[in-house]
Each structure stands twice: as structure tokens, then as C-alpha cells.
PDB file of C-alpha atoms in Angstrom:
ATOM      1  CA  UNK A   1      28.397 -28.145  50.533  1.00 63.00           C
ATOM      2  CA  UNK A   2      30.681 -26.236  48.209  1.00 71.00           C
ATOM      3  CA  UNK A   3      32.186 -23.017  49.305  1.00 76.00           C
ATOM      4  CA  UNK A   4      32.250 -20.046  47.020  1.00 77.00           C
ATOM      5  CA  UNK A   5      34.901 -17.457  46.904  1.00 81.00           C
ATOM      6  CA  UNK A   6      33.355 -14.024  46.953  1.00 82.00           C
ATOM      7  CA  UNK A   7      35.070 -11.610  44.646  1.00 84.00           C
ATOM      8  CA  UNK A   8      34.434  -7.948  45.045  1.00 85.00           C
ATOM      9  CA  UNK A   9      33.392  -6.027  41.926  1.00 81.00           C
ATOM     10  CA  UNK A  10      33.001  -2.335  41.448  1.00 78.00           C
ATOM     11  CA  UNK A  11      30.453  -0.695  39.254  1.00 74.00           C
ATOM     12  CA  UNK A  12      31.038   2.827  38.053  1.00 68.00           C
ATOM     13  CA  UNK A  13      27.752   4.506  37.131  1.00 66.00           C
ATOM     14  CA  UNK A  14      27.464   7.705  35.105  1.00 59.00           C
ATOM     15  CA  UNK A  15      24.199   9.569  34.739  1.00 63.00           C
ATOM     16  CA  UNK A  16      23.415  10.228  31.104  1.00 64.00           C
ATOM     17  CA  UNK A  17      24.785  13.325  29.369  1.00 61.00           C
ATOM     18  CA  UNK A  18      26.524  15.036  32.242  1.00 64.00           C
ATOM     19  CA  UNK A  19      29.558  15.858  30.188  1.00 64.00           C
ATOM     20  CA  UNK A  20      33.116  15.351  31.380  1.00 65.00           C
ATOM     21  CA  UNK A  21      33.392  15.289  35.166  1.00 66.00           C
ATOM     22  CA  UNK A  22      36.737  16.360  36.632  1.00 70.00           C
ATOM     23  CA  UNK A  23      38.741  13.792  38.612  1.00 70.00           C
ATOM     24  CA  UNK A  24      36.593  10.828  37.558  1.00 67.00           C
ATOM     25  CA  UNK A  25      37.176   7.854  35.266  1.00 69.00           C
ATOM     26  CA  UNK A  26      36.501   8.247  31.561  1.00 71.00           C
ATOM     27  CA  UNK A  27      32.769   8.528  30.897  1.00 68.00           C
ATOM     28  CA  UNK A  28      32.238   6.037  28.039  1.00 71.00           C
ATOM     29  CA  UNK A  29      28.616   7.108  27.695  1.00 72.00           C
ATOM     30  CA  UNK A  30      29.757  10.620  26.791  1.00 74.00           C
ATOM     31  CA  UNK A  31      32.359   9.224  24.378  1.00 76.00           C
ATOM     32  CA  UNK A  32      29.704   7.141  22.611  1.00 78.00           C
ATOM     33  CA  UNK A  33      27.343  10.110  22.545  1.00 76.00           C
ATOM     34  CA  UNK A  34      30.003  12.378  21.015  1.00 77.00           C
ATOM     35  CA  UNK A  35      30.899   9.760  18.393  1.00 79.00           C
ATOM     36  CA  UNK A  36      27.239   9.336  17.429  1.00 79.00           C
ATOM     37  CA  UNK A  37      26.740  13.082  17.111  1.00 76.00           C
ATOM     38  CA  UNK A  38      29.872  13.332  14.949  1.00 78.00           C
ATOM     39  CA  UNK A  39      28.458  10.699  12.605  1.00 77.00           C
ATOM     40  CA  UNK A  40      25.232  12.636  12.118  1.00 73.00           C
ATOM     41  CA  UNK A  41      27.145  15.829  11.284  1.00 64.00           C
ATOM     42  CA  UNK A  42      25.091  17.663  13.893  1.00 59.00           C
ATOM     43  CA  UNK A  43      27.693  17.868  16.592  1.00 53.00           C
ATOM     44  CA  UNK A  44      28.536  21.195  18.050  1.00 56.00           C
ATOM     45  CA  UNK A  45      32.041  22.394  17.245  1.00 54.00           C
ATOM     46  CA  UNK A  46      34.600  21.393  19.850  1.00 55.00           C
ATOM     47  CA  UNK A  47      37.161  23.913  20.997  1.00 49.00           C
ATOM     48  CA  UNK A  48      36.399  26.340  18.179  1.00 47.00           C
ATOM     49  CA  UNK A  49      36.885  23.773  15.390  1.00 50.00           C
ATOM     50  CA  UNK A  50      34.314  24.129  12.646  1.00 50.00           C
ATOM     51  CA  UNK A  51      33.152  20.873  11.100  1.00 52.00           C
ATOM     52  CA  UNK A  52      32.459  21.195   7.383  1.00 53.00           C
ATOM     53  CA  UNK A  53      30.353  18.326   6.081  1.00 53.00           C
ATOM     54  CA  UNK A  54      31.704  16.611   2.963  1.00 59.00           C
ATOM     55  CA  UNK A  55      28.280  16.330   1.355  1.00 57.00           C
ATOM     56  CA  UNK A  56      25.747  18.987   2.253  1.00 60.00           C
ATOM     57  CA  UNK A  57      22.953  17.049   0.519  1.00 74.00           C
ATOM     58  CA  UNK A  58      23.238  14.020   2.768  1.00 77.00           C
ATOM     59  CA  UNK A  59      20.160  13.340   4.894  1.00 78.00           C
ATOM     60  CA  UNK A  60      20.491  14.571   8.443  1.00 81.00           C
ATOM     61  CA  UNK A  61      17.062  14.411  10.061  1.00 87.00           C
ATOM     62  CA  UNK A  62      15.220  11.225  10.934  1.00 90.00           C
ATOM     63  CA  UNK A  63      12.579  11.930   8.290  1.00 90.00           C
ATOM     64  CA  UNK A  64      15.201  12.541   5.588  1.00 88.00           C
ATOM     65  CA  UNK A  65      17.125   9.366   6.463  1.00 88.00           C
ATOM     66  CA  UNK A  66      14.038   7.134   6.444  1.00 90.00           C
ATOM     67  CA  UNK A  67      12.780   8.678   3.204  1.00 88.00           C
ATOM     68  CA  UNK A  68      16.224   8.190   1.618  1.00 87.00           C
ATOM     69  CA  UNK A  69      16.267   4.473   2.447  1.00 86.00           C
ATOM     70  CA  UNK A  70      12.624   4.019   1.461  1.00 85.00           C
ATOM     71  CA  UNK A  71      13.181   5.553  -1.964  1.00 84.00           C
ATOM     72  CA  UNK A  72      16.385   3.573  -2.547  1.00 84.00           C
ATOM     73  CA  UNK A  73      14.634   0.271  -1.797  1.00 85.00           C
ATOM     74  CA  UNK A  74      11.749   1.011  -4.138  1.00 84.00           C
ATOM     75  CA  UNK A  75      11.584  -1.451  -7.028  1.00 87.00           C
ATOM     76  CA  UNK A  76       8.373  -0.335  -8.693  1.00 88.00           C
ATOM     77  CA  UNK A  77       7.472   3.214  -9.592  1.00 85.00           C
ATOM     78  CA  UNK A  78       4.363   5.047  -8.567  1.00 89.00           C
ATOM     79  CA  UNK A  79       1.244   4.761 -10.701  1.00 93.00           C
ATOM     80  CA  UNK A  80       1.098   7.438 -13.389  1.00 93.00           C
ATOM     81  CA  UNK A  81      -1.032  10.428 -12.293  1.00 93.00           C
ATOM     82  CA  UNK A  82      -3.331  10.003 -15.316  1.00 93.00           C
ATOM     83  CA  UNK A  83      -4.455   6.545 -14.173  1.00 91.00           C
ATOM     84  CA  UNK A  84      -7.712   6.731 -12.252  1.00 90.00           C
ATOM     85  CA  UNK A  85      -7.978   5.309  -8.739  1.00 90.00           C
ATOM     86  CA  UNK A  86      -9.135   1.822  -9.781  1.00 90.00           C
ATOM     87  CA  UNK A  87      -6.433   1.587 -12.456  1.00 92.00           C
ATOM     88  CA  UNK A  88      -3.761   2.701  -9.986  1.00 92.00           C
ATOM     89  CA  UNK A  89      -5.036   0.115  -7.502  1.00 92.00           C
ATOM     90  CA  UNK A  90      -4.912  -2.563 -10.206  1.00 92.00           C
ATOM     91  CA  UNK A  91      -1.322  -1.593 -11.024  1.00 93.00           C
ATOM     92  CA  UNK A  92      -0.292  -1.733  -7.356  1.00 93.00           C
ATOM     93  CA  UNK A  93      -1.943  -5.145  -6.951  1.00 93.00           C
ATOM     94  CA  UNK A  94      -0.047  -6.391 -10.009  1.00 93.00           C
ATOM     95  CA  UNK A  95       3.233  -4.945  -8.726  1.00 93.00           C
ATOM     96  CA  UNK A  96       2.857  -6.653  -5.357  1.00 92.00           C
ATOM     97  CA  UNK A  97       1.630  -9.922  -6.861  1.00 90.00           C
ATOM     98  CA  UNK A  98      -1.697  -9.730  -5.044  1.00 90.00           C
ATOM     99  CA  UNK A  99      -4.052  -9.185  -7.984  1.00 91.00           C
ATOM    100  CA  UNK A 100      -6.992 -11.609  -7.707  1.00 90.00           C
ATOM    101  CA  UNK A 101      -6.542 -14.950  -9.463  1.00 90.00           C
ATOM    102  CA  UNK A 102      -8.553 -18.195  -9.162  1.00 92.00           C
ATOM    103  CA  UNK A 103      -5.880 -19.897  -7.042  1.00 93.00           C
ATOM    104  CA  UNK A 104      -5.741 -17.123  -4.433  1.00 92.00           C
ATOM    105  CA  UNK A 105      -9.502 -16.552  -4.395  1.00 91.00           C
ATOM    106  CA  UNK A 106     -10.041 -20.295  -3.864  1.00 92.00           C
ATOM    107  CA  UNK A 107      -7.798 -20.143  -0.785  1.00 93.00           C
ATOM    108  CA  UNK A 108      -9.615 -17.141   0.692  1.00 91.00           C
ATOM    109  CA  UNK A 109     -13.171 -17.924  -0.419  1.00 91.00           C
ATOM    110  CA  UNK A 110     -13.448 -21.681  -1.093  1.00 92.00           C
ATOM    111  CA  UNK A 111     -17.268 -21.586  -1.003  1.00 93.00           C
ATOM    112  CA  UNK A 112     -17.498 -18.880  -3.673  1.00 90.00           C
ATOM    113  CA  UNK A 113     -14.491 -19.803  -5.834  1.00 88.00           C
ATOM    114  CA  UNK A 114     -14.535 -23.600  -5.796  1.00 89.00           C
ATOM    115  CA  UNK A 115     -11.989 -24.229  -8.570  1.00 88.00           C
ATOM    116  CA  UNK A 116      -8.344 -23.108  -8.299  1.00 91.00           C
ATOM    117  CA  UNK A 117      -7.691 -24.354 -11.842  1.00 91.00           C
ATOM    118  CA  UNK A 118      -7.625 -22.527 -15.160  1.00 88.00           C
ATOM    119  CA  UNK A 119     -10.902 -22.960 -17.016  1.00 86.00           C
ATOM    120  CA  UNK A 120      -9.018 -22.936 -20.346  1.00 84.00           C
ATOM    121  CA  UNK A 121      -6.242 -25.482 -19.807  1.00 86.00           C
ATOM    122  CA  UNK A 122      -6.790 -27.085 -16.387  1.00 87.00           C
ATOM    123  CA  UNK A 123      -3.457 -25.968 -14.857  1.00 90.00           C
ATOM    124  CA  UNK A 124      -3.287 -24.318 -11.441  1.00 91.00           C
ATOM    125  CA  UNK A 125      -4.497 -20.761 -12.062  1.00 90.00           C
ATOM    126  CA  UNK A 126      -1.848 -18.681 -10.318  1.00 91.00           C
ATOM    127  CA  UNK A 127      -1.453 -15.001 -11.129  1.00 90.00           C
ATOM    128  CA  UNK A 128       1.497 -15.666 -13.436  1.00 90.00           C
ATOM    129  CA  UNK A 129      -0.425 -18.429 -15.198  1.00 90.00           C
ATOM    130  CA  UNK A 130      -3.567 -16.430 -15.935  1.00 89.00           C
ATOM    131  CA  UNK A 131      -1.619 -13.342 -17.038  1.00 88.00           C
ATOM    132  CA  UNK A 132       1.102 -14.804 -19.244  1.00 87.00           C
ATOM    133  CA  UNK A 133       1.635 -18.592 -19.009  1.00 86.00           C
ATOM    134  CA  UNK A 134      -1.694 -20.094 -20.082  1.00 86.00           C
ATOM    135  CA  UNK A 135      -1.600 -21.937 -23.394  1.00 85.00           C
ATOM    136  CA  UNK A 136      -4.783 -20.094 -24.446  1.00 85.00           C
ATOM    137  CA  UNK A 137      -2.802 -16.839 -24.697  1.00 83.00           C
ATOM    138  CA  UNK A 138      -1.615 -16.481 -28.273  1.00 82.00           C
ATOM    139  CA  UNK A 139      -0.138 -12.974 -28.304  1.00 82.00           C
ATOM    140  CA  UNK A 140       3.672 -13.279 -27.824  1.00 82.00           C
ATOM    141  CA  UNK A 141       3.828  -9.816 -26.204  1.00 79.00           C
ATOM    142  CA  UNK A 142       1.466 -10.990 -23.461  1.00 82.00           C
ATOM    143  CA  UNK A 143       3.307 -14.300 -22.961  1.00 82.00           C
ATOM    144  CA  UNK A 144       6.637 -12.511 -22.487  1.00 84.00           C
ATOM    145  CA  UNK A 145       7.275 -12.357 -18.713  1.00 84.00           C
ATOM    146  CA  UNK A 146      10.042  -9.781 -19.169  1.00 87.00           C
ATOM    147  CA  UNK A 147       7.545  -7.502 -20.967  1.00 89.00           C
ATOM    148  CA  UNK A 148       5.246  -7.763 -17.958  1.00 89.00           C
ATOM    149  CA  UNK A 149       8.063  -7.001 -15.527  1.00 90.00           C
ATOM    150  CA  UNK A 150       9.190  -4.024 -17.612  1.00 91.00           C
ATOM    151  CA  UNK A 151       5.624  -2.693 -17.786  1.00 92.00           C
ATOM    152  CA  UNK A 152       5.181  -2.998 -14.010  1.00 92.00           C
ATOM    153  CA  UNK A 153       8.484  -1.191 -13.338  1.00 92.00           C
ATOM    154  CA  UNK A 154       7.970   1.524 -15.942  1.00 92.00           C
ATOM    155  CA  UNK A 155       6.814   5.042 -15.006  1.00 92.00           C
ATOM    156  CA  UNK A 156       5.415   5.445 -18.554  1.00 92.00           C
ATOM    157  CA  UNK A 157       1.628   5.774 -18.835  1.00 93.00           C
ATOM    158  CA  UNK A 158       1.373   3.531 -21.904  1.00 93.00           C
ATOM    159  CA  UNK A 159       3.289   0.674 -20.259  1.00 94.00           C
ATOM    160  CA  UNK A 160       1.312   0.899 -17.029  1.00 93.00           C
ATOM    161  CA  UNK A 161      -1.975   1.122 -18.878  1.00 93.00           C
ATOM    162  CA  UNK A 162      -1.048  -1.913 -21.014  1.00 93.00           C
ATOM    163  CA  UNK A 163      -0.450  -4.024 -17.874  1.00 92.00           C
ATOM    164  CA  UNK A 164      -3.640  -2.795 -16.203  1.00 93.00           C
ATOM    165  CA  UNK A 165      -5.707  -3.390 -19.343  1.00 91.00           C
ATOM    166  CA  UNK A 166      -4.373  -6.936 -19.861  1.00 91.00           C
ATOM    167  CA  UNK A 167      -5.016  -7.876 -16.228  1.00 91.00           C
ATOM    168  CA  UNK A 168      -8.503  -6.384 -16.331  1.00 90.00           C
ATOM    169  CA  UNK A 169      -9.375  -8.268 -19.522  1.00 89.00           C
ATOM    170  CA  UNK A 170      -8.225 -11.566 -17.982  1.00 88.00           C
ATOM    171  CA  UNK A 171     -10.203 -10.919 -14.799  1.00 89.00           C
ATOM    172  CA  UNK A 172     -13.372 -10.094 -16.736  1.00 88.00           C
ATOM    173  CA  UNK A 173     -12.951 -13.218 -18.880  1.00 87.00           C
ATOM    174  CA  UNK A 174     -12.520 -15.382 -15.758  1.00 86.00           C
ATOM    175  CA  UNK A 175     -15.361 -13.640 -13.887  1.00 85.00           C
ATOM    176  CA  UNK A 176     -13.159 -12.485 -10.999  1.00 84.00           C
ATOM    177  CA  UNK A 177     -14.013  -9.756  -8.527  1.00 78.00           C
ATOM    178  CA  UNK A 178     -11.544  -6.954  -9.312  1.00 77.00           C
ATOM    179  CA  UNK A 179     -11.458  -3.146  -9.148  1.00 72.00           C
ATOM    180  CA  UNK A 180     -13.715  -1.821 -11.889  1.00 70.00           C
ATOM    181  CA  UNK A 181     -13.044   1.085 -14.192  1.00 63.00           C
ATOM    182  CA  UNK A 182     -14.244   2.438 -17.469  1.00 61.00           C
ATOM    183  CA  UNK A 183     -12.044   1.846 -20.473  1.00 59.00           C
ATOM    184  CA  UNK A 184     -11.228   5.175 -22.144  1.00 53.00           C
ATOM    185  CA  UNK A 185     -12.863   5.714 -25.543  1.00 47.00           C
TER     186      UNK A 185
END
């Protein structure tokens, strides 16, 4: 049997947020807490020193910080307010790449949508294919993928409506189940 040497260890425990305790080792929890409060610009002034934030518009509350990061990560704009609910839904589905297409519908509903192929050219009918890559599409503006991307990112009503209208026309032609809406006169 091996013998073990027992080494004595000491653990110094500090209850949370008690402040500085006289005649005790440095409370690292309080140091970390003070540093974190300094970073949020919410710390109380120490010893009469007034902290002036460099940028008064910087987010300071949890809600402001999360909203700031959410808005900075946003790639696509919101649907224009003049789009109706179904059109706005169509735009959001296009922006997220989840608008119904034969390939995706075949995966989800193989009994109803038996063919994942384009009925015009026989290629796999992905969303990109049915919207802008199919050889049946003759209009160069529709075939231009950068035009589609610009329309989906644009806050302009005309651009958004163009994308929604093109997608709706393709879905109707292919007989897909999509959000319905009335075309304005």
C-alpha cells in the first residue's frame, strides 16, 4: 500500500458583498465586484471622486445593452409598414430562407409534395433555384442574385414589394401553399 503525504490547505471564505473587512486578507470578491461596477459606469463614487462617463449615450441597463447588440447584428431590415401582414410574412420568410419551395416541402410533406424537382427544368427545386436560377426565368433582373439580396436588405417599399411579388408569382405558378394576399390594383 502506498502512503500519502497529507498537506494542510487553508481556505479563506468571504461572504458576498460585505465590503472591506478590517484586519483580514484582501477580499477578491469585492475587488471583482468593484471592477465590474466600474465597467458598467454605475459605480458609486469612491472617496468623493465623481466619475464622468466618456459617452453618455452608451447603453447602461440590461435592456439597452441587449437591444444594442440585437440591432447591430441585424442584417435585414424590418418589413415596410405599408406591406400587409401576409406580405410582411412573405418578406420575412424570404429573408430567412424559409419560404416554401418544392425541395423543402418534399422533405416535410413527402406524401403531399412527392417531387422535389423543378417542373420546368428537372433540377432540384431549392428556394434559390425557383426564385432566380431556373432556366425558365428569362428576365435578367429576376435572375440577378445580387438584385434579390439588395431587395431583401432594403427598407424601401418598392424593393420589398418587388421581392414579395416575384416570390408569390413563383409559388402560385408551382402550386405551393404560401401566405395569400391580394395584389394591389
